[in-house]
Amino acid sequence: MSPILTQFQRTRFAASSLAMAKGDSRNEVLASLAELIRVNMAKILKENQQDVARIATDHPMRDRLLLTQERLGALADSVISVMQLPDPAGQVLSKKTLPNGLELSKITVPLGVVGVIFESRPNVTIDVAALCIRSGNAVVLRGGSDAFHTNTILVQMIHRALEKHGFSTDLVYLMPTDRAHVTTLLTAVKFIDVIIPRGSEALIQRVRKESLVPTIETGAGVCHTYVAASAELSMAVNIVVNAKVSRPSVCNSLDTIVLHQSIAAEFLRLVAVPLQNYSVKIYADNVAFETLAQVSYPFLERATESDFGREFLDFACSIKVVRDLPEALAHITNYSSRHSEAIVSSDEIEAKFFLSTVDAAAVYWNASTRFTDGGEFGLGAEIGISTQKLHARGPFALEKLVTEKWIGIGQGQIR
Amino acid sequence: MSPILTQFQRTRFAASSLAMAKGDSRNEVLASLAELIRVNMAKILKENQQDVARIATDHPMRDRLLLTQERLGALADSVISVMQLPDPAGQVLSKKTLPNGLELSKITVPLGVVGVIFESRPNVTIDVAALCIRSGNAVVLRGGSDAFHTNTILVQMIHRALEKHGFSTDLVYLMPTDRAHVTTLLTAVKFIDVIIPRGSEALIQRVRKESLVPTIETGAGVCHTYVAASAELSMAVNIVVNAKVSRPSVCNSLDTIVLHQSIAAEFLRLVAVPLQNYSVKIYADNVAFETLAQVSYPFLERATESDFGREFLDFACSIKVVRDLPEALAHITNYSSRHSEAIVSSDEIEAKFFLSTVDAAAVYWNASTRFTDGGEFGLGAEIGISTQKLHARGPFALEKLVTEKWIGIGQGQIR
């Protein structure tokens, strides 16, 4: 067996010790981890600088990678907040006695070993490890090579916290960053129970294609907001602008504005001002293009087919004008990545039809798609936003880091 | 787009009509289906004969494929029993108002389009279609070519039942049986929400390797029963014999008997008689071999490494004698397919340790592994027994044919 597989086996073995440890002792590990992060800030920042220094000053990755005293403080706080969430394992989901006397219960148990593949954000290392330790899971982390020094020192802190409370450091394993080892992880069905890719569409596609281990897909969000004929336009402007500009680099930000033809011109004139302030580039269909050209919108292009269903992750969006609700729904069905979708409308029947028809992890009526987030939903830190339908949909947070187990207690029952 | 993909798209489109239809009208379809099966028995049996006639008389597949009046009656009954189960969709899982006034609820909704790949049992066609219709899902069925005529007439009945109540026949699509089309199904991420393979290990491996659509693995069961030192031996004999012989061709039947050394010889002498009556072939480790040779057990072979972790699906099993509970647990961890595992013991502490340590969909104390079954568990008909940890574990029945959807209702909230 390769050294990596041998380590996976050790992690699998260690997982049962954590699963059986009481929630209190797992929380003691987290308390120590938060303290270690605070006490060792200077040391962590020094390692982080080694990574950051290799990135060009104007590259967006630099900010994603950068840790500061403030960010480390927030990271320690988030570890403490995970401690305060209820233990998702050990819940009795059902309990009954079958006619033959067999006592049958279904309980939640930790998943086992969780594999997470992520790119440059080093906070993922701490967030994911904290969530896994809290829920009794072991974790294999495969971070990006750009964050190598940062991830290494952070995992050192995690190992020291585990050791302090008598747990094996095998519970949290940071893999080497060679690309070839990703395949080892994706095919280790015997040792890894679930793999969660966090990052670019290319990463998710690779995992989907190669993984033999069950996977939770997270990430890609092509999010629409439909402004209906009955919409209160000032509210629609607020929602659309917020959904686009409050944090364009994240998956729940707006990508396409869908407009009912009857309010399109008026809405566009209103929304043009704030969007222009944020230099939002607009890829407009022909109808919207005319109106925006009339008001001399400066960052305007004609949309091509590829601008619909496109995740912009930047100060940019596309606009589609539709005849009616059915056309809006057809457009969304066709281009949505089933992450977050919204309608702005004053018509309850129309809005409820939209909410029940649109197939997405989260659907909103008169609210911004930016709310799709574990923290906002009151679930605590999340491992990602699941855009698939099995197991977890939407924020994949602590409560979903468990599976079920059926337990039958008999007195000799046979079938 | 290929004709198959075009049909998938129609099925995807039809799915929303079924999801929104009230549970009552979906149940009317099922009532009509049960009636159509009863009324058209002669016609169905004639088509079934065309399939059965092509199989050699002594081939076990012949019995799996064969329909009789009695079996069709039971099939119609099972459709009626699915009607009586509660609708798994439309359940409110959580509901709260966030501090900003956003009303957030999480509800269950149908999965959408379920793909099922199965082999020769024609009852799967009706069971799966009934479960999907009941829960508001559309379904793509890919049955084995051996059951082609039978599946075709059964899907005709389903289509007549759908049409009678104004539903699109696109909701249940029976694919052509060409092997190449399986790949089309496994890669149709845009149209299929989940794929469930039912059948041989080879089929499951292929699906695991090729599928880009999320999958629920079902089937392979390598099941152990550990007879502990404190076991009541007559109970242990009953349980072991039942687990092995009551239906050896199914996934929850026993494959390996694990014996504590202190009771091994006595237990083997007791169990040899009934196992011999059923001509059960035993692949025994060295210790067990000695004892069974002494009592001249007639169907005896020395176990090789490959006889552990082997799913026999026949009147055959392997036997492993262990020093103590830890060795038993290590053996089971190493060879189990995490389906169903049992301990026979009179020691509560030992039994509870076993129940919490063994990682399987179902674990039993003093009961037969044969109980792992949707019907036995009171869940109704099942699509299969899931041996993975995501979404569904153990019987994958009606209640799991749903996903979640977050619905946020606001008055203009932004983040």
CSV table of C-alpha atoms in Angstrom, one decimal, chain B:
chain,number,residue,atom,x,y,z
B,1,MET,CA,-29.6,16.0,-29.2
B,2,SER,CA,-30.0,12.2,-29.5
B,3,PRO,CA,-33.5,10.7,-29.4
B,4,ILE,CA,-32.7,9.3,-25.9
B,5,LEU,CA,-31.7,12.7,-24.5
B,6,THR,CA,-34.7,14.3,-26.1
B,7,GLN,CA,-36.9,11.8,-24.3
B,8,PHE,CA,-35.0,12.5,-21.0
B,9,GLN,CA,-35.7,16.2,-21.5
B,10,ARG,CA,-39.4,15.4,-21.9
B,11,THR,CA,-39.3,13.3,-18.8
B,12,ARG,CA,-37.6,16.2,-16.9
B,13,PHE,CA,-40.3,18.6,-18.2
B,14,ALA,CA,-43.1,16.2,-17.2
B,15,ALA,CA,-41.6,15.8,-13.7
B,16,SER,CA,-42.8,19.2,-12.6
B,17,SER,CA,-46.4,18.4,-13.5
B,18,LEU,CA,-46.3,15.3,-11.3
B,19,ALA,CA,-44.5,17.1,-8.5
B,20,MET,CA,-47.3,19.7,-8.3
B,21,ALA,CA,-50.2,17.3,-8.7
B,22,LYS,CA,-52.0,16.6,-5.4
B,23,GLY,CA,-51.2,13.3,-3.7
B,24,ASP,CA,-54.8,12.1,-4.2
B,25,SER,CA,-54.5,12.3,-8.0
B,26,ARG,CA,-51.2,10.5,-7.9
B,27,ASN,CA,-52.8,7.8,-5.9
B,28,GLU,CA,-55.6,7.5,-8.4
B,29,VAL,CA,-53.0,6.5,-11.0
B,30,LEU,CA,-51.7,3.8,-8.7
B,31,ALA,CA,-55.3,2.5,-8.0
B,32,SER,CA,-55.8,2.2,-11.8
B,33,LEU,CA,-52.4,0.6,-12.2
B,34,ALA,CA,-53.2,-2.1,-9.7
B,35,GLU,CA,-56.5,-2.8,-11.4
B,36,LEU,CA,-54.9,-2.9,-14.9
B,37,ILE,CA,-52.4,-5.5,-13.6
B,38,ARG,CA,-55.3,-7.6,-12.3
B,39,VAL,CA,-57.5,-7.3,-15.4
B,40,ASN,CA,-54.7,-7.9,-17.9
B,41,MET,CA,-53.0,-10.9,-16.2
B,42,ALA,CA,-53.4,-13.2,-19.1
B,43,LYS,CA,-51.9,-10.7,-21.5
B,44,ILE,CA,-49.0,-9.9,-19.2
B,45,LEU,CA,-48.2,-13.6,-18.6
B,46,LYS,CA,-48.2,-14.2,-22.3
B,47,GLU,CA,-45.6,-11.5,-22.9
B,48,ASN,CA,-43.6,-12.8,-19.9
B,49,GLN,CA,-43.6,-16.3,-21.4
B,50,GLN,CA,-41.8,-14.9,-24.4
B,51,ASP,CA,-39.0,-13.8,-22.1
B,52,VAL,CA,-39.0,-16.9,-19.9
B,53,ALA,CA,-39.0,-19.3,-22.9
B,54,ARG,CA,-35.5,-18.0,-23.9
B,55,ILE,CA,-33.9,-19.0,-20.6
B,56,ALA,CA,-32.7,-22.5,-19.9
B,57,THR,CA,-35.0,-24.5,-17.6
B,58,ASP,CA,-32.4,-25.0,-14.9
B,59,HIS,CA,-31.0,-21.4,-15.0
B,60,PRO,CA,-31.7,-19.5,-11.7
B,61,MET,CA,-32.6,-16.5,-13.8
B,62,ARG,CA,-35.7,-18.2,-15.1
B,63,ASP,CA,-37.3,-18.1,-11.7
B,64,ARG,CA,-36.3,-14.5,-11.1
B,65,LEU,CA,-37.9,-13.6,-14.4
B,66,LEU,CA,-41.0,-15.7,-14.2
B,67,LEU,CA,-44.4,-14.1,-13.4
B,68,THR,CA,-47.4,-16.1,-12.3
B,69,GLN,CA,-51.0,-15.2,-11.5
B,70,GLU,CA,-50.0,-15.2,-7.8
B,71,ARG,CA,-46.9,-13.1,-8.3
B,72,LEU,CA,-48.9,-10.5,-10.4
B,73,GLY,CA,-51.5,-10.5,-7.6
B,74,ALA,CA,-48.8,-9.7,-5.1
B,75,LEU,CA,-47.5,-7.0,-7.4
B,76,ALA,CA,-50.9,-5.3,-7.6
B,77,ASP,CA,-51.2,-5.6,-3.8
B,78,SER,CA,-47.8,-3.9,-3.4
B,79,VAL,CA,-49.0,-1.0,-5.6
B,80,ILE,CA,-52.0,-0.6,-3.3
B,81,SER,CA,-49.7,-0.7,-0.2
B,82,VAL,CA,-47.6,2.1,-1.7
B,83,MET,CA,-50.8,4.2,-1.9
B,84,GLN,CA,-51.2,3.9,1.8
B,85,LEU,CA,-47.8,5.3,2.7
B,86,PRO,CA,-47.6,9.0,3.7
B,87,ASP,CA,-46.5,11.4,1.0
B,88,PRO,CA,-42.9,12.1,1.7
B,89,ALA,CA,-43.0,15.4,-0.2
B,90,GLY,CA,-44.4,18.7,1.2
B,91,GLN,CA,-43.2,18.1,4.7
B,92,VAL,CA,-42.0,21.2,6.6
B,93,LEU,CA,-38.7,20.3,8.1
B,94,SER,CA,-38.0,23.6,9.7
B,95,LYS,CA,-39.5,27.1,9.8
B,96,LYS,CA,-38.2,30.2,11.4
B,97,THR,CA,-38.1,33.9,11.1
B,98,LEU,CA,-34.5,35.3,10.9
B,99,PRO,CA,-33.7,38.4,13.0
B,100,ASN,CA,-34.1,40.5,9.8
B,101,GLY,CA,-37.6,39.3,9.3
B,102,LEU,CA,-37.0,36.9,6.5
B,103,GLU,CA,-39.3,33.9,6.9
B,104,LEU,CA,-37.2,30.8,6.2
B,105,SER,CA,-38.5,27.3,5.8
B,106,LYS,CA,-37.1,24.1,4.6
B,107,ILE,CA,-39.5,21.7,3.0
B,108,THR,CA,-39.2,18.3,1.3
B,109,VAL,CA,-39.8,18.2,-2.5
B,110,PRO,CA,-39.6,15.3,-5.0
B,111,LEU,CA,-36.1,14.5,-6.2
B,112,GLY,CA,-37.2,15.1,-9.8
B,113,VAL,CA,-36.1,12.4,-12.3
B,114,VAL,CA,-34.9,9.1,-10.8
B,115,GLY,CA,-32.9,6.7,-13.0
B,116,VAL,CA,-33.0,3.0,-12.1
B,117,ILE,CA,-30.8,0.4,-13.8
B,118,PHE,CA,-31.9,-3.1,-13.0
B,119,GLU,CA,-31.5,-6.6,-14.2
B,120,SER,CA,-34.0,-9.4,-14.6
B,121,ARG,CA,-36.7,-9.0,-11.9
B,122,PRO,CA,-39.7,-7.5,-13.6
B,123,ASN,CA,-41.4,-6.7,-10.3
B,124,VAL,CA,-38.8,-3.8,-10.0
B,125,THR,CA,-40.5,-2.1,-12.9
B,126,ILE,CA,-43.8,-1.8,-11.1
B,127,ASP,CA,-42.4,-1.3,-7.6
B,128,VAL,CA,-40.1,1.5,-8.7
B,129,ALA,CA,-42.7,3.2,-10.9
B,130,ALA,CA,-45.3,3.1,-8.1
B,131,LEU,CA,-42.8,4.5,-5.5
B,132,CYS,CA,-41.8,7.3,-7.9
B,133,ILE,CA,-45.4,8.2,-8.9
B,134,ARG,CA,-46.5,8.2,-5.2
B,135,SER,CA,-43.7,10.6,-4.3
B,136,GLY,CA,-44.1,12.9,-7.3
B,137,ASN,CA,-41.0,11.8,-9.2
B,138,ALA,CA,-40.6,10.9,-12.8
B,139,VAL,CA,-38.5,7.8,-13.6
B,140,VAL,CA,-36.3,6.5,-16.3
B,141,LEU,CA,-36.1,2.7,-16.2
B,142,ARG,CA,-33.4,0.7,-17.8
B,143,GLY,CA,-34.3,-3.0,-17.4
B,144,GLY,CA,-32.4,-6.0,-18.6
B,145,SER,CA,-32.8,-7.3,-22.1
B,146,ASP,CA,-33.9,-10.7,-20.8
B,147,ALA,CA,-37.1,-9.0,-19.4
B,148,PHE,CA,-37.8,-6.9,-22.5
B,149,HIS,CA,-41.3,-8.2,-23.4
B,150,THR,CA,-42.4,-8.3,-19.7
B,151,ASN,CA,-41.1,-4.8,-19.0
B,152,THR,CA,-42.7,-3.4,-22.2
B,153,ILE,CA,-46.2,-4.7,-21.3
B,154,LEU,CA,-45.8,-3.6,-17.7
B,155,VAL,CA,-44.8,0.0,-18.7
B,156,GLN,CA,-47.8,-0.1,-21.1
B,157,MET,CA,-50.0,-0.6,-18.1
B,158,ILE,CA,-48.3,2.2,-16.3
B,159,HIS,CA,-48.8,4.5,-19.2
B,160,ARG,CA,-52.5,3.6,-19.5
B,161,ALA,CA,-52.9,4.4,-15.8
B,162,LEU,CA,-51.2,7.7,-16.2
B,163,GLU,CA,-53.2,8.7,-19.3
B,164,LYS,CA,-56.5,7.8,-17.6
B,165,HIS,CA,-55.8,10.5,-15.0
B,166,GLY,CA,-54.5,13.1,-17.4
B,167,PHE,CA,-50.8,12.7,-16.7
B,168,SER,CA,-48.1,12.6,-19.4
B,169,THR,CA,-46.7,9.1,-20.2
B,170,ASP,CA,-43.3,10.8,-20.3
B,171,LEU,CA,-43.3,10.4,-16.6
B,172,VAL,CA,-42.2,6.8,-16.8
B,173,TYR,CA,-39.8,6.1,-19.6
B,174,LEU,CA,-38.5,2.6,-20.3
B,175,MET,CA,-35.2,2.9,-22.1
B,176,PRO,CA,-34.1,0.6,-25.0
B,177,THR,CA,-31.9,-2.2,-23.6
B,178,ASP,CA,-28.8,-1.5,-25.7
B,179,ARG,CA,-25.8,-1.4,-23.4
B,180,ALA,CA,-24.4,1.8,-25.0
B,181,HIS,CA,-27.5,3.7,-23.8
B,182,VAL,CA,-26.5,3.1,-20.2
B,183,THR,CA,-23.7,5.6,-20.7
B,184,THR,CA,-26.1,8.1,-22.0
B,185,LEU,CA,-28.1,7.7,-18.8
B,186,LEU,CA,-25.1,7.9,-16.6
B,187,THR,CA,-23.9,11.1,-18.1
B,188,ALA,CA,-27.2,13.0,-18.4
B,189,VAL,CA,-26.5,15.4,-15.5
B,190,LYS,CA,-28.9,17.9,-16.9
B,191,PHE,CA,-31.9,15.6,-16.9
B,192,ILE,CA,-31.4,12.9,-14.3
B,193,ASP,CA,-31.2,13.8,-10.6
B,194,VAL,CA,-30.1,10.4,-9.1
B,195,ILE,CA,-29.2,7.0,-10.5
B,196,ILE,CA,-29.8,3.8,-8.5
B,197,PRO,CA,-28.2,0.6,-9.8
B,198,ARG,CA,-29.9,-2.6,-8.7
B,199,GLY,CA,-28.1,-5.7,-9.5
B,200,SER,CA,-24.7,-7.4,-9.7
B,201,GLU,CA,-21.5,-6.1,-8.3
B,202,ALA,CA,-20.3,-5.6,-11.8
B,203,LEU,CA,-23.2,-3.3,-12.6
B,204,ILE,CA,-22.6,-1.3,-9.5
B,205,GLN,CA,-18.9,-1.0,-10.2
B,206,ARG,CA,-19.7,0.3,-13.7
B,207,VAL,CA,-22.1,2.8,-12.4
B,208,ARG,CA,-19.7,4.0,-9.8
B,209,LYS,CA,-17.0,4.4,-12.3
B,210,GLU,CA,-18.9,6.0,-15.2
B,211,SER,CA,-21.7,8.0,-13.6
B,212,LEU,CA,-21.5,11.8,-13.5
B,213,VAL,CA,-25.0,11.8,-12.0
B,214,PRO,CA,-25.1,11.3,-8.2
B,215,THR,CA,-25.7,7.7,-7.4
B,216,ILE,CA,-27.1,5.6,-4.5
B,217,GLU,CA,-25.3,2.3,-4.4
B,218,THR,CA,-27.4,-0.6,-3.4
B,219,GLY,CA,-27.0,-4.2,-3.1
B,220,ALA,CA,-23.8,-6.0,-2.3
B,221,GLY,CA,-24.1,-7.4,1.2
B,222,VAL,CA,-21.2,-9.3,2.8
B,223,CYS,CA,-22.9,-10.1,6.1
B,224,HIS,CA,-21.3,-11.5,9.2
B,225,THR,CA,-22.8,-13.0,12.3
B,226,TYR,CA,-20.5,-13.1,15.3
B,227,VAL,CA,-21.3,-15.7,17.9
B,228,ALA,CA,-19.7,-14.5,21.2
B,229,ALA,CA,-18.5,-16.5,24.1
B,230,SER,CA,-21.6,-15.7,26.1
B,231,ALA,CA,-24.0,-16.6,23.3
B,232,GLU,CA,-27.0,-18.8,24.0
B,233,LEU,CA,-26.0,-21.5,21.5
B,234,SER,CA,-29.4,-22.7,20.5
B,235,MET,CA,-30.4,-19.1,19.7
B,236,ALA,CA,-27.2,-18.7,17.8
B,237,VAL,CA,-27.8,-21.8,15.7
B,238,ASN,CA,-31.4,-20.6,14.9
B,239,ILE,CA,-30.2,-17.1,13.9
B,240,VAL,CA,-27.2,-18.4,11.8
B,241,VAL,CA,-29.3,-21.0,10.0
B,242,ASN,CA,-32.1,-18.6,9.3
B,243,ALA,CA,-29.7,-15.9,8.1
B,244,LYS,CA,-28.1,-18.4,5.7
B,245,VAL,CA,-30.8,-20.6,4.4
B,246,SER,CA,-34.1,-18.6,4.5
B,247,ARG,CA,-33.3,-16.9,1.2
B,248,PRO,CA,-29.6,-17.2,0.2
B,249,SER,CA,-29.9,-15.2,-3.0
B,250,VAL,CA,-30.6,-11.9,-1.3
B,251,CYS,CA,-28.2,-9.3,0.0
B,252,ASN,CA,-29.0,-9.6,3.7
B,253,SER,CA,-28.3,-13.3,3.9
B,254,LEU,CA,-25.3,-14.5,5.9
B,255,ASP,CA,-21.9,-14.9,4.3
B,256,THR,CA,-19.5,-15.5,7.1
B,257,ILE,CA,-19.9,-16.9,10.6
B,258,VAL,CA,-17.4,-15.5,13.1
B,259,LEU,CA,-17.0,-17.7,16.2
B,260,HIS,CA,-15.4,-17.0,19.5
B,261,GLN,CA,-12.8,-19.8,20.1
B,262,SER,CA,-14.3,-20.8,23.4
B,263,ILE,CA,-17.6,-21.9,21.9
B,264,ALA,CA,-16.5,-22.7,18.4
B,265,ALA,CA,-16.3,-26.5,18.6
B,266,GLU,CA,-19.6,-26.9,20.4
B,267,PHE,CA,-21.4,-24.4,18.2
B,268,LEU,CA,-20.1,-26.1,15.0
B,269,ARG,CA,-21.3,-29.5,16.2
B,270,LEU,CA,-24.8,-28.1,16.8
B,271,VAL,CA,-25.0,-26.1,13.6
B,272,ALA,CA,-23.6,-28.8,11.4
B,273,VAL,CA,-26.9,-30.8,11.4
B,274,PRO,CA,-29.3,-28.1,10.1
B,275,LEU,CA,-26.7,-26.7,7.6
B,276,GLN,CA,-26.1,-30.2,6.3
B,277,ASN,CA,-29.9,-30.6,5.8
B,278,TYR,CA,-29.7,-27.6,3.4
B,279,SER,CA,-26.5,-28.8,1.8
B,280,VAL,CA,-24.7,-25.7,2.8
B,281,LYS,CA,-21.2,-25.6,1.6
B,282,ILE,CA,-18.8,-24.4,4.2
B,283,TYR,CA,-15.4,-22.7,3.6
B,284,ALA,CA,-13.8,-23.2,7.0
B,285,ASP,CA,-10.7,-21.7,8.5
B,286,ASN,CA,-8.2,-24.2,9.9
B,287,VAL,CA,-9.7,-24.4,13.4
B,288,ALA,CA,-13.3,-24.8,12.2
B,289,PHE,CA,-12.2,-27.2,9.5
B,290,GLU,CA,-10.8,-29.6,12.2
B,291,THR,CA,-14.1,-29.7,14.1
B,292,LEU,CA,-16.3,-30.1,11.0
B,293,ALA,CA,-14.0,-32.8,9.7
B,294,GLN,CA,-14.4,-34.7,13.0
B,295,VAL,CA,-18.2,-34.7,12.5
B,296,SER,CA,-17.7,-35.6,8.8
B,297,TYR,CA,-19.4,-32.6,7.5
B,298,PRO,CA,-20.0,-33.5,3.9
B,299,PHE,CA,-19.8,-30.1,2.1
B,300,LEU,CA,-16.5,-28.9,3.6
B,301,GLU,CA,-13.6,-27.0,2.1
B,302,ARG,CA,-10.7,-25.1,3.5
B,303,ALA,CA,-11.2,-21.4,3.3
B,304,THR,CA,-8.8,-19.3,1.3
B,305,GLU,CA,-8.3,-15.6,1.7
B,306,SER,CA,-10.9,-14.9,-1.0
B,307,ASP,CA,-13.6,-16.7,0.9
B,308,PHE,CA,-13.7,-13.9,3.4
B,309,GLY,CA,-15.4,-10.7,2.1
B,310,ARG,CA,-17.1,-12.9,-0.5
B,311,GLU,CA,-20.9,-12.6,-1.1
B,312,PHE,CA,-22.1,-16.1,-1.7
B,313,LEU,CA,-25.7,-15.6,-2.7
B,314,ASP,CA,-26.1,-19.3,-2.5
B,315,PHE,CA,-26.2,-22.2,0.1
B,316,ALA,CA,-22.6,-21.6,1.1
B,317,CYS,CA,-20.7,-19.6,3.7
B,318,SER,CA,-17.3,-19.1,5.3
B,319,ILE,CA,-16.3,-19.6,8.9
B,320,LYS,CA,-13.7,-17.7,10.9
B,321,VAL,CA,-12.7,-18.5,14.5
B,322,VAL,CA,-11.4,-15.6,16.5
B,323,ARG,CA,-9.6,-15.2,19.9
B,324,ASP,CA,-11.8,-12.4,21.2
B,325,LEU,CA,-14.2,-9.5,20.4
B,326,PRO,CA,-11.5,-7.2,19.1
B,327,GLU,CA,-10.3,-9.8,16.6
B,328,ALA,CA,-14.0,-10.3,15.5
B,329,LEU,CA,-14.4,-6.6,15.1
B,330,ALA,CA,-11.2,-6.2,13.1
B,331,HIS,CA,-12.3,-9.1,10.8
B,332,ILE,CA,-15.7,-7.6,10.2
B,333,THR,CA,-14.3,-4.1,9.6
B,334,ASN,CA,-11.9,-5.5,7.1
B,335,TYR,CA,-14.3,-7.6,5.1
B,336,SER,CA,-17.8,-6.1,5.6
B,337,SER,CA,-19.6,-4.3,2.8
B,338,ARG,CA,-21.4,-2.3,5.6
B,339,HIS,CA,-24.8,-3.8,4.8
B,340,SER,CA,-26.0,-5.9,7.8
B,341,GLU,CA,-24.0,-7.4,10.7
B,342,ALA,CA,-25.1,-9.2,13.8
B,343,ILE,CA,-23.8,-10.4,17.2
B,344,VAL,CA,-25.3,-13.2,19.2
B,345,SER,CA,-24.3,-12.6,22.9
B,346,SER,CA,-25.8,-12.6,26.4
B,347,ASP,CA,-23.4,-9.9,27.5
B,348,GLU,CA,-25.1,-6.5,27.2
B,349,ILE,CA,-21.9,-4.5,27.5
B,350,GLU,CA,-20.2,-6.5,24.8
B,351,ALA,CA,-23.3,-6.4,22.5
B,352,LYS,CA,-23.7,-2.6,22.9
B,353,PHE,CA,-20.0,-2.1,22.1
B,354,PHE,CA,-20.5,-4.2,19.0
B,355,LEU,CA,-23.6,-2.2,17.9
B,356,SER,CA,-21.8,1.1,18.3
B,357,THR,CA,-18.5,0.0,16.8
B,358,VAL,CA,-19.5,-1.9,13.7
B,359,ASP,CA,-19.9,0.5,10.8
B,360,ALA,CA,-22.9,-0.9,8.8
B,361,ALA,CA,-26.3,0.2,7.6
B,362,ALA,CA,-27.9,-2.2,10.0
B,363,VAL,CA,-26.5,-3.9,13.1
B,364,TYR,CA,-28.3,-6.5,15.1
B,365,TRP,CA,-28.0,-8.0,18.6
B,366,ASN,CA,-29.6,-11.5,18.9
B,367,ALA,CA,-31.5,-11.3,15.6
B,368,SER,CA,-31.0,-12.4,12.0
B,369,THR,CA,-29.5,-10.1,9.4
B,370,ARG,CA,-32.4,-11.1,7.2
B,371,PHE,CA,-34.5,-8.3,8.7
B,372,THR,CA,-32.8,-5.5,6.7
B,373,ASP,CA,-35.7,-4.9,4.4
B,374,GLY,CA,-38.0,-2.0,3.8
B,375,GLY,CA,-41.1,-4.1,4.3
B,376,GLU,CA,-39.8,-5.6,7.5
B,377,PHE,CA,-38.8,-2.2,8.8
B,378,GLY,CA,-42.3,-0.9,8.1
B,379,LEU,CA,-41.2,1.5,5.3
B,380,GLY,CA,-43.0,-0.3,2.5
B,381,ALA,CA,-41.5,-1.4,-0.8
B,382,GLU,CA,-37.9,-0.3,-1.4
B,383,ILE,CA,-35.8,0.6,-4.4
B,384,GLY,CA,-32.9,-1.2,-2.9
B,385,ILE,CA,-30.7,-1.4,0.2
B,386,SER,CA,-28.2,1.5,0.3
B,387,THR,CA,-24.7,0.5,1.4
B,388,GLN,CA,-23.4,4.0,1.2
B,389,LYS,CA,-23.6,6.7,3.8
B,390,LEU,CA,-25.1,9.7,1.9
B,391,HIS,CA,-28.8,10.5,1.7
B,392,ALA,CA,-30.1,7.0,2.5
B,393,ARG,CA,-28.6,4.1,4.4
B,394,GLY,CA,-30.2,0.7,4.6
B,395,PRO,CA,-33.6,0.3,2.9
B,396,PHE,CA,-34.0,3.1,0.3
B,397,ALA,CA,-37.8,3.4,0.5
B,398,LEU,CA,-40.5,6.0,-0.3
B,399,GLU,CA,-39.5,8.4,2.5
B,400,LYS,CA,-36.1,9.0,0.9
B,401,LEU,CA,-37.4,9.8,-2.6
B,402,VAL,CA,-37.3,13.5,-1.7
B,403,THR,CA,-34.8,16.3,-1.4
B,404,GLU,CA,-34.9,19.5,0.5
B,405,LYS,CA,-35.6,23.1,-0.7
B,406,TRP,CA,-35.1,26.2,1.3
B,407,ILE,CA,-37.8,28.9,0.8
B,408,GLY,CA,-37.2,32.5,1.9
B,409,ILE,CA,-40.0,35.0,2.0
B,410,GLY,CA,-39.1,38.6,2.6
B,411,GLN,CA,-40.2,42.1,2.3
B,412,GLY,CA,-37.2,43.4,0.5
B,413,GLN,CA,-34.4,42.1,2.8
B,414,ILE,CA,-30.9,42.5,1.5
B,415,ARG,CA,-27.6,41.5,3.0
